[in-house]
PDB file of C-alpha atoms and ligand atoms in Angstrom:
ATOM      1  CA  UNK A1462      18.964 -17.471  -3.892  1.00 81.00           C
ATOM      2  CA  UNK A1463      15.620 -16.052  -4.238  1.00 94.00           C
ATOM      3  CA  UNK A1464      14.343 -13.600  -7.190  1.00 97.00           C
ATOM      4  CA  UNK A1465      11.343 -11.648  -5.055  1.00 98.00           C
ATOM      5  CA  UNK A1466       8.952  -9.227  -5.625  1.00 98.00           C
ATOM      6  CA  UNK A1467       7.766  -7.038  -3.934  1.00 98.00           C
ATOM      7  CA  UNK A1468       4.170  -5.597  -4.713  1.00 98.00           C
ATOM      8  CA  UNK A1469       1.950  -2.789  -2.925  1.00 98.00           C
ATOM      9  CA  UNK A1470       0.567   0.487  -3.274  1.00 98.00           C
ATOM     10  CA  UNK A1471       2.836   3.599  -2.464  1.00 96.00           C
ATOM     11  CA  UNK A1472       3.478   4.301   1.122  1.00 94.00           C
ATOM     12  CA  UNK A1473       2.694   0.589   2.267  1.00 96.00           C
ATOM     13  CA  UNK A1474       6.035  -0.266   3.276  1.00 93.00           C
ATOM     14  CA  UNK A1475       8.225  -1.862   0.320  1.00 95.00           C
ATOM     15  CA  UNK A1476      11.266   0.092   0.484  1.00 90.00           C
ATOM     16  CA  UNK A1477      11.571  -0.808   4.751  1.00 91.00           C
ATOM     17  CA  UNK A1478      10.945  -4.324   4.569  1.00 96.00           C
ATOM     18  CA  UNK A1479      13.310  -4.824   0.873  1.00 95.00           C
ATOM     19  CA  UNK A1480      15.832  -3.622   3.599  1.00 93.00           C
ATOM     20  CA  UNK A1481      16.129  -6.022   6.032  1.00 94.00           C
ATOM     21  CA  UNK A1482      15.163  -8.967   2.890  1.00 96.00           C
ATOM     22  CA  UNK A1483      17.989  -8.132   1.153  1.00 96.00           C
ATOM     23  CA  UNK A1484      20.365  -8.035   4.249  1.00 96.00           C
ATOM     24  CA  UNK A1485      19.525 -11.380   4.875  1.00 95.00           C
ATOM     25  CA  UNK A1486      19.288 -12.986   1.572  1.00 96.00           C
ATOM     26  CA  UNK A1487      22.437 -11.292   0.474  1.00 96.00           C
ATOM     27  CA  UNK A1488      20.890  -9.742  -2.662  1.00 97.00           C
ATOM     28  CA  UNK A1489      20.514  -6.468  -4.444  1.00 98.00           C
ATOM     29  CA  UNK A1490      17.428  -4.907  -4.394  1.00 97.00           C
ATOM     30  CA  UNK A1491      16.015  -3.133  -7.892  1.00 97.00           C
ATOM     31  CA  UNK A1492      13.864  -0.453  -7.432  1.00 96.00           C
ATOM     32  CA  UNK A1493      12.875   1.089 -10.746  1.00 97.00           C
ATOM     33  CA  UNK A1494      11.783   4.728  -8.980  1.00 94.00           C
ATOM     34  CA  UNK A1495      15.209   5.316  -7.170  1.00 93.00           C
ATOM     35  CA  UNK A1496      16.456   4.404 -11.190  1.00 95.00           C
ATOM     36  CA  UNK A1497      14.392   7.047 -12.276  1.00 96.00           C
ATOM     37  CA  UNK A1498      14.817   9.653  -9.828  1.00 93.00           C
ATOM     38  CA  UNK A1499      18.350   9.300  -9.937  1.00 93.00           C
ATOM     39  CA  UNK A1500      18.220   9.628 -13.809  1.00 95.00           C
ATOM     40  CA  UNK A1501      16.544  12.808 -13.319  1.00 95.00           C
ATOM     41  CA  UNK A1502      18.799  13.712 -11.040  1.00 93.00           C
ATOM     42  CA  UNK A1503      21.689  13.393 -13.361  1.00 96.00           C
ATOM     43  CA  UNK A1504      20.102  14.603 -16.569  1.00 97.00           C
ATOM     44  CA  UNK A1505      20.294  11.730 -18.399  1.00 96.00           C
ATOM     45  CA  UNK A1506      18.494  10.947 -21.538  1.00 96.00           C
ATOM     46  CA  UNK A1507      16.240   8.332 -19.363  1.00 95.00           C
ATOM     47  CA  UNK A1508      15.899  10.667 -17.216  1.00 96.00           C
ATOM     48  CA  UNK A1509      14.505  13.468 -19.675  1.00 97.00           C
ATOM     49  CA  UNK A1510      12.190  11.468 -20.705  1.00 97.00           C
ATOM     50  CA  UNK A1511      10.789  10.096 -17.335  1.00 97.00           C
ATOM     51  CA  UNK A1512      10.672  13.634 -15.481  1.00 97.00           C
ATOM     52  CA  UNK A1513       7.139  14.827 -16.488  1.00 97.00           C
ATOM     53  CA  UNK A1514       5.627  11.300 -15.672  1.00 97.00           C
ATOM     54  CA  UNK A1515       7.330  10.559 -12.353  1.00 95.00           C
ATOM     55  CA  UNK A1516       6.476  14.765 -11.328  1.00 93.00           C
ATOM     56  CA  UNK A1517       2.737  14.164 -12.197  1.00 92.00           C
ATOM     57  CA  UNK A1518       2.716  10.940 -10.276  1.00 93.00           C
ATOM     58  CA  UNK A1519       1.743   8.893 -13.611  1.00 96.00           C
ATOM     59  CA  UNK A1520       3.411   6.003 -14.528  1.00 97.00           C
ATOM     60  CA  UNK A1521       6.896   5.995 -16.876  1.00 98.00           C
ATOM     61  CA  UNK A1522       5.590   4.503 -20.522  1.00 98.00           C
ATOM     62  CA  UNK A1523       5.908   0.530 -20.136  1.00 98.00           C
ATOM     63  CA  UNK A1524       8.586   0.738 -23.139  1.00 97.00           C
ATOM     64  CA  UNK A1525      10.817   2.748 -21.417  1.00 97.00           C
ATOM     65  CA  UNK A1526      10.535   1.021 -17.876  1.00 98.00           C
ATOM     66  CA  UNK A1527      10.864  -2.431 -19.583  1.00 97.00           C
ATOM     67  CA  UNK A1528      14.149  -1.598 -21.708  1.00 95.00           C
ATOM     68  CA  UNK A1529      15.379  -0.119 -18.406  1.00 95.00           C
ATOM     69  CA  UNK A1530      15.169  -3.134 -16.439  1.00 97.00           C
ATOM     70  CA  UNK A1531      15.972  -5.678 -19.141  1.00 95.00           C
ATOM     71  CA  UNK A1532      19.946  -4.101 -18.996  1.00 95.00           C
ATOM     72  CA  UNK A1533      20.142  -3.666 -15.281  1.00 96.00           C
ATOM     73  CA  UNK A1534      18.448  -7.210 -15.041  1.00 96.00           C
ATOM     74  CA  UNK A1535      21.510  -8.644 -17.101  1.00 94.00           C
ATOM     75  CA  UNK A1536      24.391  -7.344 -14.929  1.00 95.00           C
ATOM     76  CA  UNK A1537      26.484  -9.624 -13.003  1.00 94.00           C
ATOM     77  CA  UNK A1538      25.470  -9.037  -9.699  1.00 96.00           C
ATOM     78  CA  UNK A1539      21.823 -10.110 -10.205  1.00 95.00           C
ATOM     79  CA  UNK A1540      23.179 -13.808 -10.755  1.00 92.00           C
ATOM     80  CA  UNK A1541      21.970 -14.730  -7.144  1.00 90.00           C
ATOM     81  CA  UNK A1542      18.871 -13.319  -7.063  1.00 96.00           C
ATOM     82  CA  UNK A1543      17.228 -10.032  -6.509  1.00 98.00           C
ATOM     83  CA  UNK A1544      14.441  -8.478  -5.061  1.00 98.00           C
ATOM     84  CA  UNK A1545      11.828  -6.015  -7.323  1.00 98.00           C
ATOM     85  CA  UNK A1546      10.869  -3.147  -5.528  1.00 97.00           C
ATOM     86  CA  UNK A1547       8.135  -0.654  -7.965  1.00 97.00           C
ATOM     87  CA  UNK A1548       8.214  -3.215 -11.039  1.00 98.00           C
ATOM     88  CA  UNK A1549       6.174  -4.974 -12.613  1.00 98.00           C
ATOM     89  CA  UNK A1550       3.769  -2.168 -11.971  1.00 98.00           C
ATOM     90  CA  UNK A1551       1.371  -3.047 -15.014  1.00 98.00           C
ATOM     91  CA  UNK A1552       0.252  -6.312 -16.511  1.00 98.00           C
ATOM     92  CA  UNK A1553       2.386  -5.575 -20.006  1.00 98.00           C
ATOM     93  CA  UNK A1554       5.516  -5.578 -17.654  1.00 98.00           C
ATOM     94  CA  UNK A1555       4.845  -8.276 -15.924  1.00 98.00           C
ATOM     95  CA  UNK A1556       4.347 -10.371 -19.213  1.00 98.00           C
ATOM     96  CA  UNK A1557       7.405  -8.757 -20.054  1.00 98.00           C
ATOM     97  CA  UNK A1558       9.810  -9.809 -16.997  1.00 98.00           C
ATOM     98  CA  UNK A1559       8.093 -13.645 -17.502  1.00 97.00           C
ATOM     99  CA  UNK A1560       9.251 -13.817 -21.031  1.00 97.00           C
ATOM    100  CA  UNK A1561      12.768 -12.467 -20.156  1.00 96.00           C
ATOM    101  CA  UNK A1562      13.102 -14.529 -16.933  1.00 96.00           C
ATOM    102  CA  UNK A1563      11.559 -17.881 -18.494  1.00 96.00           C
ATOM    103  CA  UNK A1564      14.501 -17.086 -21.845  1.00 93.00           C
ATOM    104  CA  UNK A1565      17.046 -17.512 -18.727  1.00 86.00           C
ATOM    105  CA  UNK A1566      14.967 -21.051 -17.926  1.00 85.00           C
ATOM    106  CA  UNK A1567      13.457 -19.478 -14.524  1.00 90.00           C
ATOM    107  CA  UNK A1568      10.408 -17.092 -13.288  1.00 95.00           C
ATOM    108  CA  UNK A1569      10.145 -15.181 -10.071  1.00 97.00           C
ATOM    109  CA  UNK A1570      10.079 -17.366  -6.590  1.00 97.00           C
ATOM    110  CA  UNK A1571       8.036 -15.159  -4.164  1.00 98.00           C
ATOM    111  CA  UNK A1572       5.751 -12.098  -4.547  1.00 98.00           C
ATOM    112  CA  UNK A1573       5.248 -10.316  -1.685  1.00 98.00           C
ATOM    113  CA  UNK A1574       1.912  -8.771  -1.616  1.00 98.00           C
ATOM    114  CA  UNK A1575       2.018  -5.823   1.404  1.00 98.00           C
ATOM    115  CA  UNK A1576      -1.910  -4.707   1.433  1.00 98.00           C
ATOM    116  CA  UNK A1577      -3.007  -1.514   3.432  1.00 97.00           C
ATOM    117  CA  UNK A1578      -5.767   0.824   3.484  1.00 96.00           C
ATOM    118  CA  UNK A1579      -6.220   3.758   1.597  1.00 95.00           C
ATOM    119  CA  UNK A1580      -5.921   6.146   5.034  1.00 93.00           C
ATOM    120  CA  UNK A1581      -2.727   4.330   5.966  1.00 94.00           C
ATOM    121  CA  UNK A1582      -0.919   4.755   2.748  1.00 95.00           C
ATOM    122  CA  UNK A1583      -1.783   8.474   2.939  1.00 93.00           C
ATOM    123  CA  UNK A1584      -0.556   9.244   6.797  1.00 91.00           C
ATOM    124  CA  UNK A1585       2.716   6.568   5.922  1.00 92.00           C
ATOM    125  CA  UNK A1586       3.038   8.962   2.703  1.00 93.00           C
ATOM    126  CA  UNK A1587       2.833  12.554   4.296  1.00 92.00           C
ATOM    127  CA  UNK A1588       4.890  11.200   7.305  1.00 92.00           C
ATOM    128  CA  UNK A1589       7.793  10.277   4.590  1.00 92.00           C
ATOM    129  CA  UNK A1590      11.337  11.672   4.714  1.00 94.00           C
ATOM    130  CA  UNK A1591      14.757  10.419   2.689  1.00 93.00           C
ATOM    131  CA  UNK A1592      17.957  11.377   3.451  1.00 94.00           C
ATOM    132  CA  UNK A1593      18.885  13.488   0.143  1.00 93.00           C
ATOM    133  CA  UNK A1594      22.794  11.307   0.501  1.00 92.00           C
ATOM    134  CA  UNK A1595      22.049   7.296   0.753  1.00 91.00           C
ATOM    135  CA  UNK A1596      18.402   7.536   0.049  1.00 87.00           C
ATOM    136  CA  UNK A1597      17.165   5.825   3.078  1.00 88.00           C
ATOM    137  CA  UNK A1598      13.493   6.334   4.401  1.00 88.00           C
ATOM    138  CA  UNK A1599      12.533   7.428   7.570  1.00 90.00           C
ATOM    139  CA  UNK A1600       9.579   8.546   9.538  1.00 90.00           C
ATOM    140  CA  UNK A1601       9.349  12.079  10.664  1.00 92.00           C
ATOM    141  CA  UNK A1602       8.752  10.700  14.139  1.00 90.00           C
ATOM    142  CA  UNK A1603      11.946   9.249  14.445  1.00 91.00           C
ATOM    143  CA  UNK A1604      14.145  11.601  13.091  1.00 94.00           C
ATOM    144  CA  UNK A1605      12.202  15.293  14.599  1.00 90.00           C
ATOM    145  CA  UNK A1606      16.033  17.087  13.849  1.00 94.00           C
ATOM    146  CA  UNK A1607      15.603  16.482   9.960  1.00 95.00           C
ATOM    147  CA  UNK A1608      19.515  14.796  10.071  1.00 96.00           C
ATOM    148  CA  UNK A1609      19.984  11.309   8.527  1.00 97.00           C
ATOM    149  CA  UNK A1610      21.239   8.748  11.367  1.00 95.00           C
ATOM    150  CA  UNK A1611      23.373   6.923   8.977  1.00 94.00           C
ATOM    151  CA  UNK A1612      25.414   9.209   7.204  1.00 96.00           C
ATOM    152  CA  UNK A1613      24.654  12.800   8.335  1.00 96.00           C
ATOM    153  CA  UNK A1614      22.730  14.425   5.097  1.00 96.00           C
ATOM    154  CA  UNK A1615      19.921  16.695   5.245  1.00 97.00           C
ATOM    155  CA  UNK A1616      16.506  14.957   5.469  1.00 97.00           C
ATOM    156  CA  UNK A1617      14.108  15.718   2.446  1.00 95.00           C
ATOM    157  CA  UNK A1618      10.283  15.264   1.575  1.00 94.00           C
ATOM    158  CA  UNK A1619      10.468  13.455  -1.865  1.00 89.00           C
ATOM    159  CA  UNK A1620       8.067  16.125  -4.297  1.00 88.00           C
ATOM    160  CA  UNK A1621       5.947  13.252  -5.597  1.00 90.00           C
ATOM    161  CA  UNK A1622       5.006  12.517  -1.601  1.00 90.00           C
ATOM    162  CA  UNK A1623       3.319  16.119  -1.702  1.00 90.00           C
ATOM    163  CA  UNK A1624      -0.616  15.230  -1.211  1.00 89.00           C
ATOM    164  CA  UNK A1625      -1.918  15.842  -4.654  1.00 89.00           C
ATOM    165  CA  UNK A1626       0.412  13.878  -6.040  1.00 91.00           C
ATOM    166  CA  UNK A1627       0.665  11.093  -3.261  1.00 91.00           C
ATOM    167  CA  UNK A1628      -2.908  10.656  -3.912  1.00 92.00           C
ATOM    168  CA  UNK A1629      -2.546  10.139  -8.076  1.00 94.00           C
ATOM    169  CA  UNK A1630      -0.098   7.618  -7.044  1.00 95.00           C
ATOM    170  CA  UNK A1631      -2.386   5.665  -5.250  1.00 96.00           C
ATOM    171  CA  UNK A1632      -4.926   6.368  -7.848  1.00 97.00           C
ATOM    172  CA  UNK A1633      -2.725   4.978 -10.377  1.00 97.00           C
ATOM    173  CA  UNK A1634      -1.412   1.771  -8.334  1.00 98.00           C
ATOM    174  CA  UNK A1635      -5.410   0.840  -8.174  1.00 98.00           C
ATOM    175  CA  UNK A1636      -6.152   1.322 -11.780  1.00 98.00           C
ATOM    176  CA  UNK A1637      -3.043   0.075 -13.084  1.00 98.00           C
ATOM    177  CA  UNK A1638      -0.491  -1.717 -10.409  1.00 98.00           C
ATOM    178  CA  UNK A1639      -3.329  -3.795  -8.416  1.00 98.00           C
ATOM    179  CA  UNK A1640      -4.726  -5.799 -11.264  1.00 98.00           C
ATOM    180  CA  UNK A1641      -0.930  -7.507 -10.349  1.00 98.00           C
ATOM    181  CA  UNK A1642      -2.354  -9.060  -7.655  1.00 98.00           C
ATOM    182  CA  UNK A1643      -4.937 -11.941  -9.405  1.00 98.00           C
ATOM    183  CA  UNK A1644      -2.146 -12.069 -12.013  1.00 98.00           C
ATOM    184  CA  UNK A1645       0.385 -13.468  -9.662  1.00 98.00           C
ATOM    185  CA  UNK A1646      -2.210 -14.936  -7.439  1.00 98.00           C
ATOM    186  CA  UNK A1647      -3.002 -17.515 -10.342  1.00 97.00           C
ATOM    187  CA  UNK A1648       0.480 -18.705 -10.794  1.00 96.00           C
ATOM    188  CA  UNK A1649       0.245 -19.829  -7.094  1.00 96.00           C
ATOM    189  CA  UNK A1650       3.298 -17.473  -6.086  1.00 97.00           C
ATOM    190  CA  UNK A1651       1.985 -14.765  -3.972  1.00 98.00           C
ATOM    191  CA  UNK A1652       1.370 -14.191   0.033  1.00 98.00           C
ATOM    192  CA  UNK A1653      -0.494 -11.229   1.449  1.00 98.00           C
ATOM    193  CA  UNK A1654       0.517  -9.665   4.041  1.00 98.00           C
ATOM    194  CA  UNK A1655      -1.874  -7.400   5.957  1.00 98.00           C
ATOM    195  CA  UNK A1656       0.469  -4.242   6.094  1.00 97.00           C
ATOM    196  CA  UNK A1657      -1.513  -1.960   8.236  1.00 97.00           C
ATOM    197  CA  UNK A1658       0.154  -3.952  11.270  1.00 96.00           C
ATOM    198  CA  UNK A1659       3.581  -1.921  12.799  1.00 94.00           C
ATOM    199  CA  UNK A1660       6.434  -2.458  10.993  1.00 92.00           C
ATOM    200  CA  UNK A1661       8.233  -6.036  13.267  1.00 95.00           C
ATOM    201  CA  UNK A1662       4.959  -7.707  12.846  1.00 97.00           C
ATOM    202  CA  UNK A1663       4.800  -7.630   9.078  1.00 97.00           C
ATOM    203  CA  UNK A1664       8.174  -8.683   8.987  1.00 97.00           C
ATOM    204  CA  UNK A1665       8.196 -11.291  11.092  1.00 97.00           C
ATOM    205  CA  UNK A1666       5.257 -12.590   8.805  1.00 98.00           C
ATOM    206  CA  UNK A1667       7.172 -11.893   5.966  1.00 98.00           C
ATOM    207  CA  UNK A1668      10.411 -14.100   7.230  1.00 97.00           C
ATOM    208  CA  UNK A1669       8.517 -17.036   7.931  1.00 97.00           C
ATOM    209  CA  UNK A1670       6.899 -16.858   4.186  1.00 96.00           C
ATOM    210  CA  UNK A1671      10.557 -16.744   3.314  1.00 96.00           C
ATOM    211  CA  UNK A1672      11.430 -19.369   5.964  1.00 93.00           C
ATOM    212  CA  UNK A1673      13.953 -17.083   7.641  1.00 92.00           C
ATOM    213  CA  UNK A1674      15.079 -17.563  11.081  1.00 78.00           C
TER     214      UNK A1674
HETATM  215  P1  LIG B1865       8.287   4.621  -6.578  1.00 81.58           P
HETATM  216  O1  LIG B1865       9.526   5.160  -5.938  1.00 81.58           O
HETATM  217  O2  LIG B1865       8.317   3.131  -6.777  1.00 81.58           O
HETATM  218  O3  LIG B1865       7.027   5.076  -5.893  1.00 81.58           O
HETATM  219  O4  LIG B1865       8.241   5.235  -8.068  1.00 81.58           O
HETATM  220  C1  LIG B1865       8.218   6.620  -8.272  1.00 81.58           C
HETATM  221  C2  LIG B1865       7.709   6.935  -9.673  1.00 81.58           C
HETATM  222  O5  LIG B1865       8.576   6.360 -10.670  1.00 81.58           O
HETATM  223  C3  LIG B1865       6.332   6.393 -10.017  1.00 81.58           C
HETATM  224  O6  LIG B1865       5.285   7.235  -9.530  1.00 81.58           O
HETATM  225  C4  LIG B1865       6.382   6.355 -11.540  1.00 81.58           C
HETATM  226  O7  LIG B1865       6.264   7.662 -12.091  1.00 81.58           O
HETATM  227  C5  LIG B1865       7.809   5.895 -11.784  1.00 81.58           C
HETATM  228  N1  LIG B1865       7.915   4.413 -11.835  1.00 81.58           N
HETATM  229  C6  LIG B1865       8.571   3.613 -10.953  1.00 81.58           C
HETATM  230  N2  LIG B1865       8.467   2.325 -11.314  1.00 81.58           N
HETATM  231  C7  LIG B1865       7.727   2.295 -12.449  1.00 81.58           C
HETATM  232  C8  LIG B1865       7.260   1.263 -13.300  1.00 81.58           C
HETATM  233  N3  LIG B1865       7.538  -0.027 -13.055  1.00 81.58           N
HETATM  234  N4  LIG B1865       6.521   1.607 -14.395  1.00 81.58           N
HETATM  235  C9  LIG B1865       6.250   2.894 -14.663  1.00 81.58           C
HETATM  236  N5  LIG B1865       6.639   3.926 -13.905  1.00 81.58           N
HETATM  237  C10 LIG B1865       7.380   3.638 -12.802  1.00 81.58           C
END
């Protein structure tokens, strides 16, 4: 089983398509910023830590973010494979996840590269709601009475989608995240997708990169 990542600015589309990837593959997906927010939701230490970064829109301190996913890396259900969602977001981290994966005699097998412009990421962004219960992320298009299809919870705007912030994020992923991009391009394991298509085209480009039926 695969170990994929994921990689694209906020609002291009990870969270949707690590959906229906991990259905199919049978794997968990990791996303380091439903870690975090649910670490700040709780109170913990972590999360005490991580509140003032992930409120400005700035990124967690590598440290922190890289201790984090080290333990959730090593629990048993990761065995099979996994998909990143949100990390590596820096080049430290991703030198980082190589050294721990190539200790375990393996690297990463696909990285996903969504690509959208700027004005899509922004509407995708502002058009944003989760269900405060199982997470899940809809658009406010298809979901106008603010109730989550799945499991019935209030529908919420997530505070770091709030424009100033949305756009720091996206400031940040160019500064910081993008330089991922060559990185992963020169170890001859990335595919870009162009993201700005609807949401069945990209994945139908994405399964056949992943040679799903
Ligand atoms: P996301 O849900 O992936 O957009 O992440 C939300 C926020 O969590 C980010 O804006 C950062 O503050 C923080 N975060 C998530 N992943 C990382 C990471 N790999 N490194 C540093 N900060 C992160």
């Amino acid at each position: 089983m695969p170990k994929i990542l994921l990689l694209g600015a906020p609002g291009v589309g990870k969270s949707t398509h690590s959906a229906k990837i991990t259905k199919d593959f049978g794997i968990p997906a990791i996303a380091t910023g439903d870690i975090l927010r649910d670490n700040l939701k709780r109170e913990t230490e972590l999360g005490k830590e991580a509140k003032v970064f992930v409120e400005a829109g700035e990124l967690v301190p590598d440290e922190l973010v890289i201790a984090l996913m080290k333990d959730r890396l090593s629990e048993g259900d990761t065995k099979n494979g996994y998909l990143l969602d949100g990390f590596p977001r820096t080049i430290h981290q991703a030198e980082e996840l190589d050294a721990y994966l190539a200790e375990e005699g393996g690297g990463l097998d696909y990285v996903l590269y969504l690509n959208a412009p700027k004005e899509v990421l922004v509407d995708r962004i502002s058009g944003r709601r989760i269900c405060s219960g199982c997470k899940t992320a809809f658009r406010v298009s298809e979901v106008p009475d603010g109730v989550c299809p799945g499991c019935g919870e209030e529908l919420i705007i997530r505070k770091d989608d709030q424009a100033a912030t949305a756009q720091k994020r996206i400031e940040v992923y160019n500064e910081q995240t993008a330089p991922l991009v060559d990185y992963y391009k020169n170890k001859g394991i990335l595919t870009e997708f162009d993201a700005a298509h609807d949401i069945d085209t990209v994945q139908a480009d994405i399964d056949k990169a992943l040679g799903v039926q």
